[in-house]
Structure formats: C-alpha cells, structure tokens
Short mmCIF file of C-alpha atoms in Angstrom, two decimals:
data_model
loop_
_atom_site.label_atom_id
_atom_site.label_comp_id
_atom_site.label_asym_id
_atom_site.label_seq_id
_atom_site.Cartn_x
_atom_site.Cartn_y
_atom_site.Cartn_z
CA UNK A 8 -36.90 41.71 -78.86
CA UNK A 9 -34.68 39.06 -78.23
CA UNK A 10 -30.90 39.46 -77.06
CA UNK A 11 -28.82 36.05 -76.47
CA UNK A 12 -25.71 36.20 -74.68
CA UNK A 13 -22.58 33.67 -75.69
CA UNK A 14 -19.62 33.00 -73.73
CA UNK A 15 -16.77 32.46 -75.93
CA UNK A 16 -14.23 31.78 -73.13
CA UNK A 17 -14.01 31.66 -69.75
CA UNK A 18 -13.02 35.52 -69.13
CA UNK A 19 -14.49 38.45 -71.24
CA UNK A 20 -15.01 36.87 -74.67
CA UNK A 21 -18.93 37.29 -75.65
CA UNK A 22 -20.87 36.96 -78.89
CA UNK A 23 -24.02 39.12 -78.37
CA UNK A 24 -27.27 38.24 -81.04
CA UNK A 25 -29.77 41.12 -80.97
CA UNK A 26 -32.97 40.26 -83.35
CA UNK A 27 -36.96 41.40 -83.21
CA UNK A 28 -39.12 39.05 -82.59
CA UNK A 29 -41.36 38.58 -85.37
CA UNK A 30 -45.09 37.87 -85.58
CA UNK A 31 -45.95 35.03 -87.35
CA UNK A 32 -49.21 36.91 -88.83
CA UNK A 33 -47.41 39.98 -90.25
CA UNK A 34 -48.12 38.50 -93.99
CA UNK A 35 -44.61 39.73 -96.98
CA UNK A 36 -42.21 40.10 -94.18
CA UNK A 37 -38.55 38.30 -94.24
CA UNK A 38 -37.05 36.69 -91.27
CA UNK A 39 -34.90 39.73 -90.27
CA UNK A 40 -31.08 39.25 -90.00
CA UNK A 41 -29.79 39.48 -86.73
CA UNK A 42 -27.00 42.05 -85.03
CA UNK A 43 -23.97 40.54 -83.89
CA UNK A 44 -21.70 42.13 -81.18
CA UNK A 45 -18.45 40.65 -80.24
CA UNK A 46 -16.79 41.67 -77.07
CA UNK A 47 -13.42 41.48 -76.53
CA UNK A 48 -12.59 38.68 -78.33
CA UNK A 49 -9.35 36.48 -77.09
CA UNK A 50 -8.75 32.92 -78.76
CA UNK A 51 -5.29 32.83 -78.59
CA UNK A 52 -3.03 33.30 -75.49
CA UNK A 53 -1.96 36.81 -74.95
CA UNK A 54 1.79 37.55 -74.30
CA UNK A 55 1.21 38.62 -70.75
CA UNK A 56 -0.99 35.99 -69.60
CA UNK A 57 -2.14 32.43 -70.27
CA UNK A 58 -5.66 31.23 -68.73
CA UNK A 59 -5.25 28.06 -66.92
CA UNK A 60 -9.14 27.60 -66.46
CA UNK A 61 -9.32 23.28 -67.73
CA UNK A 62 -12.91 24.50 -69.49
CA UNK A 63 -10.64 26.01 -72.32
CA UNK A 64 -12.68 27.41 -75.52
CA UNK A 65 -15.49 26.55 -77.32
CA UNK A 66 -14.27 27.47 -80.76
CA UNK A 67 -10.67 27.42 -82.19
CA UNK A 68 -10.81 30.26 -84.50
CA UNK A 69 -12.96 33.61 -84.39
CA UNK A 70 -13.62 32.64 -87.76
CA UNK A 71 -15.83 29.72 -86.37
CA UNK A 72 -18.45 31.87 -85.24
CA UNK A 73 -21.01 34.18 -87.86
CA UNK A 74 -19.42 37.26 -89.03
CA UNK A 75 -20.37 40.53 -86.80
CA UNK A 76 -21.29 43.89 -87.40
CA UNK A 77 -19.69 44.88 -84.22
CA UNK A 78 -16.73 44.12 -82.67
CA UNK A 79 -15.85 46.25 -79.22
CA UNK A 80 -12.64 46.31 -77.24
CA UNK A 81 -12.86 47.92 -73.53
CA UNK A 82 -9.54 47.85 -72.93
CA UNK A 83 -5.69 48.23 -74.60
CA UNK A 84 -4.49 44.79 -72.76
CA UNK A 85 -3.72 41.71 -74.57
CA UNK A 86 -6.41 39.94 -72.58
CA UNK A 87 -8.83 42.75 -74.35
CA UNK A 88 -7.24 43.67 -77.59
CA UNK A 89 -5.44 40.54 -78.50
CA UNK A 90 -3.50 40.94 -81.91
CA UNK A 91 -3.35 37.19 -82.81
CA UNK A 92 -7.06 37.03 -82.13
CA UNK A 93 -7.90 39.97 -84.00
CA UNK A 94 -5.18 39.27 -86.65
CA UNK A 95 -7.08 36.03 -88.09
CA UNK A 96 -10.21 38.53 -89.77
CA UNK A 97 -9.64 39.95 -93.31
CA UNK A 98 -8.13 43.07 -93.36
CA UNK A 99 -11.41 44.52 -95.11
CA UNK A 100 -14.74 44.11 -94.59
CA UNK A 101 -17.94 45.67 -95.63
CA UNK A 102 -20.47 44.88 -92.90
CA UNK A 103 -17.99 45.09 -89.61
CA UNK A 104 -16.75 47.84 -87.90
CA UNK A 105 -14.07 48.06 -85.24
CA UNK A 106 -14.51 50.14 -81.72
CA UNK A 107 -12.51 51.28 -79.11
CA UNK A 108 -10.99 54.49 -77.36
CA UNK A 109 -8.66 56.40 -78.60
CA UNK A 110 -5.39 53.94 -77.27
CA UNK A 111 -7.00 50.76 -78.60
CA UNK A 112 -7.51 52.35 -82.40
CA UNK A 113 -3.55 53.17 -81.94
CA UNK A 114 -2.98 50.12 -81.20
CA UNK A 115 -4.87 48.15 -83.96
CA UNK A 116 -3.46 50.84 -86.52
CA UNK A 117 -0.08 50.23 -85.50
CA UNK A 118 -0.14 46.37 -86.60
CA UNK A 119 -1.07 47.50 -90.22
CA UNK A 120 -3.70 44.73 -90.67
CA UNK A 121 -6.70 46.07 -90.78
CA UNK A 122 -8.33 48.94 -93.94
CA UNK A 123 -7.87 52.52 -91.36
CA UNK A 124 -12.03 52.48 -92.50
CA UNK A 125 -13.35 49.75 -90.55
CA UNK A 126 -11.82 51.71 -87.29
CA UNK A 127 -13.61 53.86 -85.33
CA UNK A 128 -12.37 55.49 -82.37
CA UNK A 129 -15.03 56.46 -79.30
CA UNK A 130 -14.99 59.26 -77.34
CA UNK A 131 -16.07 59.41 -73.80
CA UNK A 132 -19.97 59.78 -73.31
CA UNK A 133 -20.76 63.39 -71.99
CA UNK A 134 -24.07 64.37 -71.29
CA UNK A 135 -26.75 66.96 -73.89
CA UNK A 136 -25.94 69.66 -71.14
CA UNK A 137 -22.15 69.36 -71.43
CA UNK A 138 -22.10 68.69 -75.46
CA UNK A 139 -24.60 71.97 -75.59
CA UNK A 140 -21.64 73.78 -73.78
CA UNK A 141 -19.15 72.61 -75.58
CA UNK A 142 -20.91 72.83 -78.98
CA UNK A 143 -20.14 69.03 -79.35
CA UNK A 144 -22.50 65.93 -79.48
CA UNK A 145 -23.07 63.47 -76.98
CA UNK A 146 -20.36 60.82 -78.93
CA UNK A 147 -22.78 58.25 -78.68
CA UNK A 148 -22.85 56.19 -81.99
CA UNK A 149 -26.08 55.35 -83.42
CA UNK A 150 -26.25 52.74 -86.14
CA UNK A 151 -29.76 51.94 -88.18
CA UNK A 152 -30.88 48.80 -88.23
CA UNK A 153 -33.20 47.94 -91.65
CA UNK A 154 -36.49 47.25 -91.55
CA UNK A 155 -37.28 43.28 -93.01
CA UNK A 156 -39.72 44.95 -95.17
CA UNK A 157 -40.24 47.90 -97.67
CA UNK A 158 -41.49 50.94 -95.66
CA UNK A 159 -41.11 49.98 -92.20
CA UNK A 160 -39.54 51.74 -89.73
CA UNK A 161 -35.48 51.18 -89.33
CA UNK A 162 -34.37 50.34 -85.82
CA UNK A 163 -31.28 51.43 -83.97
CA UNK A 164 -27.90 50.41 -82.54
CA UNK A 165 -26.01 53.33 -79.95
CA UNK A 166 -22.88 52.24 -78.60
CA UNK A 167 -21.65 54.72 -75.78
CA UNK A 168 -18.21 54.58 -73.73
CA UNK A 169 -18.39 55.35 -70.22
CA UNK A 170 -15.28 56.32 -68.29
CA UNK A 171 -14.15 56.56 -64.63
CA UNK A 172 -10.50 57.01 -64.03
CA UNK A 173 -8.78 54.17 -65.68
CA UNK A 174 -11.79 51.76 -65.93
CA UNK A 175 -14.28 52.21 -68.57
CA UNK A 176 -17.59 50.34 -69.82
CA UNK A 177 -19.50 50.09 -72.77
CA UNK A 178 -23.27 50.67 -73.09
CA UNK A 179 -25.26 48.96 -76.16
CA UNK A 180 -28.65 49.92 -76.96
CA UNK A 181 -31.12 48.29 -79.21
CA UNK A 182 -34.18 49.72 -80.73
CA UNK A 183 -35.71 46.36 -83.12
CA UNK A 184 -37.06 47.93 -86.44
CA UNK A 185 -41.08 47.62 -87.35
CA UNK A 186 -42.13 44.80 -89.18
CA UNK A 187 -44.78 46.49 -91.04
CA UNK A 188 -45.41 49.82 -93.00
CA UNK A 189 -45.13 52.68 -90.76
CA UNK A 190 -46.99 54.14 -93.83
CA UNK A 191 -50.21 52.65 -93.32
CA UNK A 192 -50.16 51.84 -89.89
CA UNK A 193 -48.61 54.18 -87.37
CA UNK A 194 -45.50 53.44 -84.83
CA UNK A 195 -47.48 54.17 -81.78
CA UNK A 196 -50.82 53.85 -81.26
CA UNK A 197 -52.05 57.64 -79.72
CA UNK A 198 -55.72 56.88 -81.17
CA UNK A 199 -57.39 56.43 -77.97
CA UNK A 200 -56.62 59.97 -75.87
CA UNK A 201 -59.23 58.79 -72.98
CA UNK A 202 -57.11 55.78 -72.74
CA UNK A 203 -55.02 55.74 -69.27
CA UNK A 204 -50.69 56.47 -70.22
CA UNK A 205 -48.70 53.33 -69.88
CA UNK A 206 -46.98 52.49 -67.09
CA UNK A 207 -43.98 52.85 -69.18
CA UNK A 208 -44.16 56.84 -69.07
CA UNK A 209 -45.72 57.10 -65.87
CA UNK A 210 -43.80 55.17 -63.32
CA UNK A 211 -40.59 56.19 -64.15
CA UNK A 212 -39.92 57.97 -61.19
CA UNK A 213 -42.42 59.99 -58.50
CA UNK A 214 -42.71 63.69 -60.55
CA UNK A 215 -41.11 65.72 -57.70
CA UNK A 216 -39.66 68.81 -59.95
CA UNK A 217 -39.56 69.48 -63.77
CA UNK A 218 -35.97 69.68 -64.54
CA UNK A 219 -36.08 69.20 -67.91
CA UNK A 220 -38.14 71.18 -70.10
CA UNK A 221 -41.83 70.06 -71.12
CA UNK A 222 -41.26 70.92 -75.01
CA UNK A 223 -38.48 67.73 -74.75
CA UNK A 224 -41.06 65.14 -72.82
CA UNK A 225 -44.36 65.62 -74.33
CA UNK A 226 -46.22 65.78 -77.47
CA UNK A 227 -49.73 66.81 -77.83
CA UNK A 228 -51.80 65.19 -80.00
CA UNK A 229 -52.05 67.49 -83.19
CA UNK A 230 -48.86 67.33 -83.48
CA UNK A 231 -48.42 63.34 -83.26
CA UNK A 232 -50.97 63.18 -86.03
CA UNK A 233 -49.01 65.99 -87.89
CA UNK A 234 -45.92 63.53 -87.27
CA UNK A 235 -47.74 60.93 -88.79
CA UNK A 236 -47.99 61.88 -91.88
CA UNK A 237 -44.25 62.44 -92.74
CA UNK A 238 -42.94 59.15 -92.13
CA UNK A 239 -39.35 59.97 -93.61
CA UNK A 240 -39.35 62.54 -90.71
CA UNK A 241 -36.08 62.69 -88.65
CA UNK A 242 -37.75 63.25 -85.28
CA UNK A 243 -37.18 60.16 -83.34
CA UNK A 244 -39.34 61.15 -80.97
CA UNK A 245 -42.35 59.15 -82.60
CA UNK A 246 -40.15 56.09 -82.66
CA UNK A 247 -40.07 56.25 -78.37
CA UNK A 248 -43.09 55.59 -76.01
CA UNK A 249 -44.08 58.85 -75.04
CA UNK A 250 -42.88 59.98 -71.44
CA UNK A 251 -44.48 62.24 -68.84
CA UNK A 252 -44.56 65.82 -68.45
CA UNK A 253 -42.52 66.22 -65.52
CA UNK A 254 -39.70 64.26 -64.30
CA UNK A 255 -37.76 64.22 -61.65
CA UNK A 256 -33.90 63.68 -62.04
CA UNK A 257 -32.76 63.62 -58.63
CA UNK A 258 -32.43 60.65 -55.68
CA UNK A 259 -32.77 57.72 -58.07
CA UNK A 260 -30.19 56.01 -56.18
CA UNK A 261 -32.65 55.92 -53.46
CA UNK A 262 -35.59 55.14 -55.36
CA UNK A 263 -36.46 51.63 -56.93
CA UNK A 264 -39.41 52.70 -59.17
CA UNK A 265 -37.61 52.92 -62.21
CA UNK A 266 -37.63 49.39 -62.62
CA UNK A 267 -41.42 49.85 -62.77
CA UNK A 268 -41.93 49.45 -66.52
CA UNK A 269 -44.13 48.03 -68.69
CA UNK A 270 -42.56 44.91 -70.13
CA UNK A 271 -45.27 44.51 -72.01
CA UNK A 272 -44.83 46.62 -74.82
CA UNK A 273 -44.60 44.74 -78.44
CA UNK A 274 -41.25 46.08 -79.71
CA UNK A 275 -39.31 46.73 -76.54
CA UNK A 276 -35.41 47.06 -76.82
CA UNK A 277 -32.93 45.83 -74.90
CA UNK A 278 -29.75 47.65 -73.01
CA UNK A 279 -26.36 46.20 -72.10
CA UNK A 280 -23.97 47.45 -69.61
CA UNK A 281 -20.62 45.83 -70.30
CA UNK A 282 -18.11 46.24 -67.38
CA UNK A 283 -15.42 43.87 -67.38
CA UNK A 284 -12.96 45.36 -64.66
CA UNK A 285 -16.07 47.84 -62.87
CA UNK A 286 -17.40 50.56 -62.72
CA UNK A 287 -19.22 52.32 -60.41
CA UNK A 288 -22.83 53.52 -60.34
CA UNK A 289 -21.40 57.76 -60.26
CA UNK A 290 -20.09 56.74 -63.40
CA UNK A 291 -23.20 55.29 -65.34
CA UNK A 292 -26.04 57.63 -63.52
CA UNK A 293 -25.81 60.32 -66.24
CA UNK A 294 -26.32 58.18 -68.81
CA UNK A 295 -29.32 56.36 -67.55
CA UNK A 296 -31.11 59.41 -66.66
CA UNK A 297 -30.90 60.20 -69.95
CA UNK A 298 -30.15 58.18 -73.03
CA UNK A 299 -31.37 54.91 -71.49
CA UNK A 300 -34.89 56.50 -70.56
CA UNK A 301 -35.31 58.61 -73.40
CA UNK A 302 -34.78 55.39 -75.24
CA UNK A 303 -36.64 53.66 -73.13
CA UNK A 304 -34.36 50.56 -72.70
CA UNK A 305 -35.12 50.64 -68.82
CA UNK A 306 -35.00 48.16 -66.83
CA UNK A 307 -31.57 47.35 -67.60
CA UNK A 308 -31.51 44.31 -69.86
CA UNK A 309 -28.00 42.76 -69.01
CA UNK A 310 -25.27 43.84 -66.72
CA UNK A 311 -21.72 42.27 -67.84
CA UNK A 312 -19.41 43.01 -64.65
CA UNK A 313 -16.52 41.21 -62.70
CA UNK A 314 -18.38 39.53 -59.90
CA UNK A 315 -14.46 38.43 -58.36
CA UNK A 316 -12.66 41.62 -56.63
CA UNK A 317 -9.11 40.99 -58.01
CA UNK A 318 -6.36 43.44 -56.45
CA UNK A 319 -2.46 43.32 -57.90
CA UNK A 320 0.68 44.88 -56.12
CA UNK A 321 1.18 48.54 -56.55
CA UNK A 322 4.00 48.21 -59.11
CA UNK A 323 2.12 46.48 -61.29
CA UNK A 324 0.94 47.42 -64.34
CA UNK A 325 -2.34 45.28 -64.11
CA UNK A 326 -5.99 46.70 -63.99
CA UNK A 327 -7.52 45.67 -60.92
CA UNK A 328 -11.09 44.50 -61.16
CA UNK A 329 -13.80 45.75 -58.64
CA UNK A 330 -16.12 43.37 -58.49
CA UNK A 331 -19.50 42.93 -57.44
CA UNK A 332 -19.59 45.20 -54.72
CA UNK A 333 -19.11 48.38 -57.16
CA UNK A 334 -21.84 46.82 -59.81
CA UNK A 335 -24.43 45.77 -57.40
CA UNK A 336 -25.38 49.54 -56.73
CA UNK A 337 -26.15 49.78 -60.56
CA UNK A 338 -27.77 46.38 -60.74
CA UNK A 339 -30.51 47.09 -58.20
CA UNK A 340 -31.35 50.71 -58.78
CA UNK A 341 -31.54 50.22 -62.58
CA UNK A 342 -33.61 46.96 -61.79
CA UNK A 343 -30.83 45.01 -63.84
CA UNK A 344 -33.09 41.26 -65.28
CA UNK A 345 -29.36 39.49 -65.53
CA UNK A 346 -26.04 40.10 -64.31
CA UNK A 347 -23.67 37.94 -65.98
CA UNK A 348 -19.75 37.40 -64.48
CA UNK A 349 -17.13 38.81 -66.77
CA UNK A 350 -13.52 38.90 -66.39
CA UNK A 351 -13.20 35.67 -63.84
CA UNK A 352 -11.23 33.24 -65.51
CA UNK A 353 -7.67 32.09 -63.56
CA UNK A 354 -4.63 33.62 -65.49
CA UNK A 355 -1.24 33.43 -63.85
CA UNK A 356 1.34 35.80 -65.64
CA UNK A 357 4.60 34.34 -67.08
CA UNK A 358 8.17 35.48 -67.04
CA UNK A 359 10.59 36.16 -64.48
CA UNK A 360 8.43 38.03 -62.12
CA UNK A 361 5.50 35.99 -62.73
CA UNK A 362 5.34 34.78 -58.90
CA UNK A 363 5.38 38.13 -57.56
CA UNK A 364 2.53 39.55 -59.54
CA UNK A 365 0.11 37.06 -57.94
CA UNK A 366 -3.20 38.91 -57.63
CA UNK A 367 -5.15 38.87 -54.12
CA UNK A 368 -8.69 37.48 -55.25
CA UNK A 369 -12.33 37.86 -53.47
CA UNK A 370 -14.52 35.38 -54.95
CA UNK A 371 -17.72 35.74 -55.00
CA UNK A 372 -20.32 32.95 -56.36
CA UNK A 373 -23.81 33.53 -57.16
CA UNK A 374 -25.58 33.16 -53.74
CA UNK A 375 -23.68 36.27 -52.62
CA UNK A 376 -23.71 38.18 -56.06
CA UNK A 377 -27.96 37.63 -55.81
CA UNK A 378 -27.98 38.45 -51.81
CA UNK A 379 -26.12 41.63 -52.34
CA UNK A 380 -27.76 43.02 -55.15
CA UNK A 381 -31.26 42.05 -53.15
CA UNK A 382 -29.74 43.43 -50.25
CA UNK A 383 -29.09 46.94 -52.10
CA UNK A 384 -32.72 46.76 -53.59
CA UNK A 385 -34.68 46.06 -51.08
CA UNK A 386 -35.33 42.08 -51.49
CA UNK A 387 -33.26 40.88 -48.90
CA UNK A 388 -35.92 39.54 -46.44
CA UNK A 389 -36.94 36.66 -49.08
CA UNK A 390 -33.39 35.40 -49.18
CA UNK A 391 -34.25 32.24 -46.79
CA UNK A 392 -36.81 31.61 -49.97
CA UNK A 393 -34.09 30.61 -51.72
CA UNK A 394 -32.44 28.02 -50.11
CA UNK A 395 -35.45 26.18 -48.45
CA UNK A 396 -37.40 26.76 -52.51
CA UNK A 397 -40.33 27.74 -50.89
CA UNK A 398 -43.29 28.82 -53.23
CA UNK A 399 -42.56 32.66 -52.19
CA UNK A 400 -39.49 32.62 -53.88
CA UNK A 401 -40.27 30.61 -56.85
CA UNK A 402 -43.33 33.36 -57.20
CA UNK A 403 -41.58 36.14 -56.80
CA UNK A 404 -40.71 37.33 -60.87
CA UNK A 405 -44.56 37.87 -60.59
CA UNK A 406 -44.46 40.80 -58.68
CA UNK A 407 -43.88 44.26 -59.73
CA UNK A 408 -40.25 44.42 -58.96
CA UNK A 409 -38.28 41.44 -60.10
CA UNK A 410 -35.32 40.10 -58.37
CA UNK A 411 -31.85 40.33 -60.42
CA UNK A 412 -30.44 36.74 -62.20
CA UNK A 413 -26.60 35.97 -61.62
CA UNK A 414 -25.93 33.90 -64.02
CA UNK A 415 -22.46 32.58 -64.04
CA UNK A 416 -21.96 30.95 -67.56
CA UNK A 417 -19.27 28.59 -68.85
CA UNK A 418 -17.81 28.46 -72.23
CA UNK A 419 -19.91 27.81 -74.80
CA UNK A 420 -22.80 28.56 -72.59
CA UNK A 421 -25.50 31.03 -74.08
CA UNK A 422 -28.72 32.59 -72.47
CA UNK A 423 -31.50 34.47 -74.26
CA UNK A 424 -32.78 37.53 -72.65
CA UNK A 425 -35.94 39.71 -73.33
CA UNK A 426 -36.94 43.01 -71.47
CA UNK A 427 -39.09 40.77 -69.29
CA UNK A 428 -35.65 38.87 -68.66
CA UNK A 429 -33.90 35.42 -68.48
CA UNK A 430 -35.89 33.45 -71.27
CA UNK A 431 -33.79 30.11 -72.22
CA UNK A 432 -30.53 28.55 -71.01
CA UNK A 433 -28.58 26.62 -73.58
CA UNK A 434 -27.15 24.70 -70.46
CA UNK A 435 -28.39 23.59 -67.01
CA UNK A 436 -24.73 23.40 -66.26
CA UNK A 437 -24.70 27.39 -65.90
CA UNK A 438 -24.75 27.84 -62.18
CA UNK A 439 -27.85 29.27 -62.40
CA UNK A 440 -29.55 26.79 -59.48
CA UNK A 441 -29.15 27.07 -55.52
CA UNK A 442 -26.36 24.62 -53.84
CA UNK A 443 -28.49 23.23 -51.97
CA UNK A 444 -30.56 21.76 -55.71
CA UNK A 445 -28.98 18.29 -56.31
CA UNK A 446 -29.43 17.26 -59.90
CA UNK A 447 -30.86 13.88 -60.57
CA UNK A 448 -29.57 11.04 -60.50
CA UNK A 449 -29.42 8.50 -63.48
CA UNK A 450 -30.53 4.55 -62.87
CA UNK A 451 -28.27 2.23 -61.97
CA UNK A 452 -27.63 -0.28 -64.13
CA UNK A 453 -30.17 -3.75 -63.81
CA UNK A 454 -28.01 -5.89 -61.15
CA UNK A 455 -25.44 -3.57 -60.45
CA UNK A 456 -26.01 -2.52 -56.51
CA UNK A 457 -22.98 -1.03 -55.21
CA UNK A 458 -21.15 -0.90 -51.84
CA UNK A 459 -19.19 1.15 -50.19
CA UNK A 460 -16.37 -0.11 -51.06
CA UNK A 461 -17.60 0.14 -54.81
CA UNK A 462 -15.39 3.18 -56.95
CA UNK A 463 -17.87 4.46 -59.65
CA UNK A 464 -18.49 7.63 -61.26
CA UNK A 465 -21.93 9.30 -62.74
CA UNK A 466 -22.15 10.15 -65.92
CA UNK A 467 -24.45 13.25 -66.49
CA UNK A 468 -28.07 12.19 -67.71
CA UNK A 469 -29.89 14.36 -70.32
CA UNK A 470 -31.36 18.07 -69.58
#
C-alpha cells in the first residue's frame, strides 16, 4: 500500500494518492486506479490574506492536477475553503464528493455553484460507547474501494472529523482492496492454528485488563472457516488481522508498544492525521484506541500538523495554530513514520488594520520538530547521532521502534509513504537532511580558478 503526499502550495494545499501495490505475478488483474484526496485546496489568493512565500505554486489551476474522489476542507476560512479555488470545478460531478462540517457545507451551498449532491456534511467523531447511548453511529464515513478484478475483495476509505474546541482534524483511513478472488483463495490465511499470532495482534499493547468484550476481539476457528464460505458476507471482521483476546485500553500515553507492529503484512493500509492549526493528543486518543486499531492502520502512517506556533491578538478573528509542541505527543505515542509541516507559509493580512494583526510566530525547523518528538518517545539519547552521522543513527530504522521523519516539503514537492514509512522523495531539496550535510559541489569549469575577489554563483548539479 502506497500513499504519496503532494504539496500544492506552500501552506495547507495537499494532493494525497492512495493505491495497492500490486504483484506483478497475480496473472488477469488491471492496474488498479488510484484514490485521490485533496486537502484544502487554495490557488487563488483569499480575501483576507495573500501568501508572500517567493516559492509561489506549482500549478495555476486545480484543474491542472487529476480529478479526485475526495476533496476535504478543515476549516470555514478563505485560506481553507477558498471560493475562487473551489469555484473553477464543474458544478457536477459523478466521481467527487465534497466534505466538511456543518459551517463549511453552509458555506459552499450559499455560493450556488456546486449540485447540493456532491456535499456532504461531517459530524463530529464520537466513540461505539457514546453512539450505543445515543442510538447514533460513530459518523465516520466509509467509502468502498473496487477490487481491480472480478471477485476480489473491495477495500475501504473512512474519513472521520475530530474536534477540540475550535480546532478540528481530519483522519483518513485506507484499507487497499485484494487483487485476487477472495472466492478461491481466502483474505487471511488462519490455515496453520500451531502457527505463532503475528506481532500485529499481539504487541499492541501489554494485556493488563479486558475492557472490551472477547466476542468483539476474537474469532475461533470454526467460525473463520464458516466465514469463509460466504464471501458476500458483511462482517468486516475477516477483512482485519485478527487481534488478541484481551486488551488493555488504558496508559497508552505512557506506553510506546503500539508502534510495535508488523509492517510486514502484504496488504497493509495506511492512516493520515491531518491537523493544520493542532490538535492535541486528548482529542485523537479515542479514536486510535479504537477505529485505527480495529482497522489496523497503526503505526500512524502520516501526521499533517503546524510545526510553527503562530499566536494573533485577542481581538482577532484568526485561528491560532499550535504547533509542534501539541502534535509531538501524538506523533511519538502513535509511533507516527512522517510528520509533514502544514499551515507554515508567510501571509500578512491586508486592509486597514493589516499592521496590527501581525501574528507572534515560534518557528520551529526540523532538527527541533525530530528532537522533540524523540524526546517524547524515548529516542532522545541518539540525537548527537544525528549531527556527527554516525553509523548508530543511520541504523537506527532497523530497530523495533523507528524514529519519526519531519519532512518539511516545498511546493511541488511529493513523498511516497508505506506502513514501513518514508519510501521516495521527488526532491532532495525537501529539508529532509541535517544542517550540518553540505550538498556537493559541481566542477569548476576547465581554467576557471577563482579568487576571492571572484563574484560567482553555483548552479545546483543533478540529484
């Protein structure tokens, strides 16, 4: 399972490709067509602020880029839910869908662009406890993904919307669909019952108290072959690894282990956290415990949060953003592979009181976004690794707990991510080296030798 990451500007733009990764050998299967998620799309300058940043954007049009199935807006701003941006798709469409909270859908419906069925509003995630109570699902939409071939098994999409006082996130889940017959050959392979469990179900976290009932965790194995033979059956438990019998649901923030997976696993999905003002780690807990590991999506795949603390006057209007220091909680006890900055680029706000509405800004690069997050996780002693590149540090991903990626990407800039984590960089040029790394220099030109009073300027040599 492969999820690739685009920056389409330099603040909370992204284009986000989820496809499977098919085998080669699986003989009458199509390439299969891959999910597209936009994120907050903004092309165009918003009314309220302009962003000064000189990269500008890689495309001039939304048009430019493949059509999406997805598009998601966190927020009612105009650096969020832009209307000129938004205004340049066709009004109908019969592959994307529109999502936001209730205040965003108001706002798109009010413009009158867009066919009222392409719109769908989100309610804030509860937990199965709460939505049992109040005889109400969990709101979490779930959106099946086809299988490339006749018979296999249909993946899944689940967007959720994750609220804290005025700042809210977005959580994307991807299950890839089977590329072959779940028919003749089954989803998970149970044949072997002397066979040790994966680590996958096992090292979730240590099994200090049952809290939630066995029935919901465990399947014994007449019933899996029972399962088996109705493959148009609408239990998904036989699409997820099977998980112990007893769980324990409390102290995770002090526990590391449920990074512990098996990253192994042939059709692994993926999970996204997107954050771009913050949110803290009280606010995604619930939903970790329990739609990200019964989906089994853990570690976290990608974490999409403000890395710059950004603070406005108390008159204003503006959304601070929280920065790293609220996400770096989540990032090391969900054992994030990547955290990517969102949210970052310079704005300045026009009008009148443009001058006065000057946010206070706490920057934070990548050193400090990896030594904090290492620093909450445990992983802080092997920060000197980094700077002197000592084999330690270049050998650390090999170990059972693997350090977080900050990734700070420009515009255009993509990165492909697996459950394993940071696969391919489109550019070297994302930030992703130490300061200390000096990039290499190109040849001088045959009898040029320059002095110090020479004026010259590199040009950058191929990657």
């Amino acid at each position: 399972m492969a999820l690739t990451i685009k920056q389409l500007s330099s603040d909370s733009a992204f284009l986000l490709t989820l496809e499977p990764i098919q085998p080669e050998s699986v003989p009458g299967t199509q390439p299969p067509r891959p999910f597209r998620i936009l994120l907050d799309p903004w092309i165009t300058p918003a009314k309220k602020s302009v962003r000064t940043n000189h990269q500008g954007l890689c495309i001039n049009s939304i048009l430019d880029i493949p059509e999406p199935d997805l598009i998601i807006i966190s927020s009612k701003e105009d650096d969020h839910c832009n209307e000129q941006t938004l205004k340049t798709l066709p009004r109908r469409s019969s592959k994307m869908m529109i999502l936001g909270d209730a205040q965003v859908t108001k706002r798109i419906l009010s413009w009158n662009h867009f066919d009222p069925r392409i719109i769908r509003t989100m309610e804030p995630w509860q937990s199965r406890f709460m939505a049992q109570k109040k005889t109400k699902g969990d709101n979490i939409l779930r959106i099946p993904v086809p299988s490339p071939i006749m018979g296999g098994a249909c993946g899944e999409v689940t967007v959720a919307l994750l609220v804290h006082k005025k700042e809210a996130a977005i959580g994307i889940t991807y299950l890839p669909p089977k590329c072959y017959d779940s028919r003749r050959r089954s989803v998970i392979s149970f044949a072997d019952s002397d066979s040790p469990i994966s680590p996958t179900a096992t090292s979730l976290w240590a099994p200090r108290s049952s809290s939630l009932p066995r029935s919901t965790l465990s399947r014994s194995a007449s019933d899996l072959s029972t399962r088996r033979k109705r493959p148009h059956s609408r239990q998904r438990s036989v699409c997820l690894p099977a998980l112990p019998s007893s769980v324990s649901m409390g102290n995770l923030r002090a526990s590391r282990s449920i990074v512990n997976l098996d990253t192994t696993a042939p059709d692994r999905g993926v999970s996204v956290i997107f954050s771009p003002h913050g949110i803290p780690y009280s606010a995604v807990e619930p939903y970790a415990t329990s739609h990200l590991l019964a989906q089994a999506v853990l570690p976290l795949t990608a974490l999409l949060h403000c890395f710059d603390s950004v603070t406005y006057p108390w008159w204003s209007r503006n959304t601070p953003s929280k920065g790293m220091s609220t996400a770096q909680q989540t990032a090391s006890t969900l054992g994030a592979r990547a955290c990517i900055s969102t949210h970052d680029g310079n704005k300045f706000t026009r009008g009148f009181f443009g001058d006065f509405k000057s946010p206070r800004r706490t920057k934070y690069d990548v050193d400090d976004v990896k030594d904090m997050v290492d620093s909450a996780s445990g992983l802080s002693d092997t920060h000197h690794h980094r700077r002197s590149h000592s084999p330690g540090f270049r050998t650390r991903s090999t170990t059972s707990v693997k350090p977080t990626e900050a990734l700070l990407l420009r515009s255009g800039e993509s990165v492909t991510l697996t459950s394993e984590g940071v696969c391919e960089l489109e550019e070297s040029g994302s930030e992703s080296w130490d300061e200390d790394e000096v990039p290499p220099v190109p040849p001088l030109p045959q009898g040029f030798y320059p002095t110090p009073q020479s004026s010259f300027e590199w040009l950058p040599g191929p990657c």
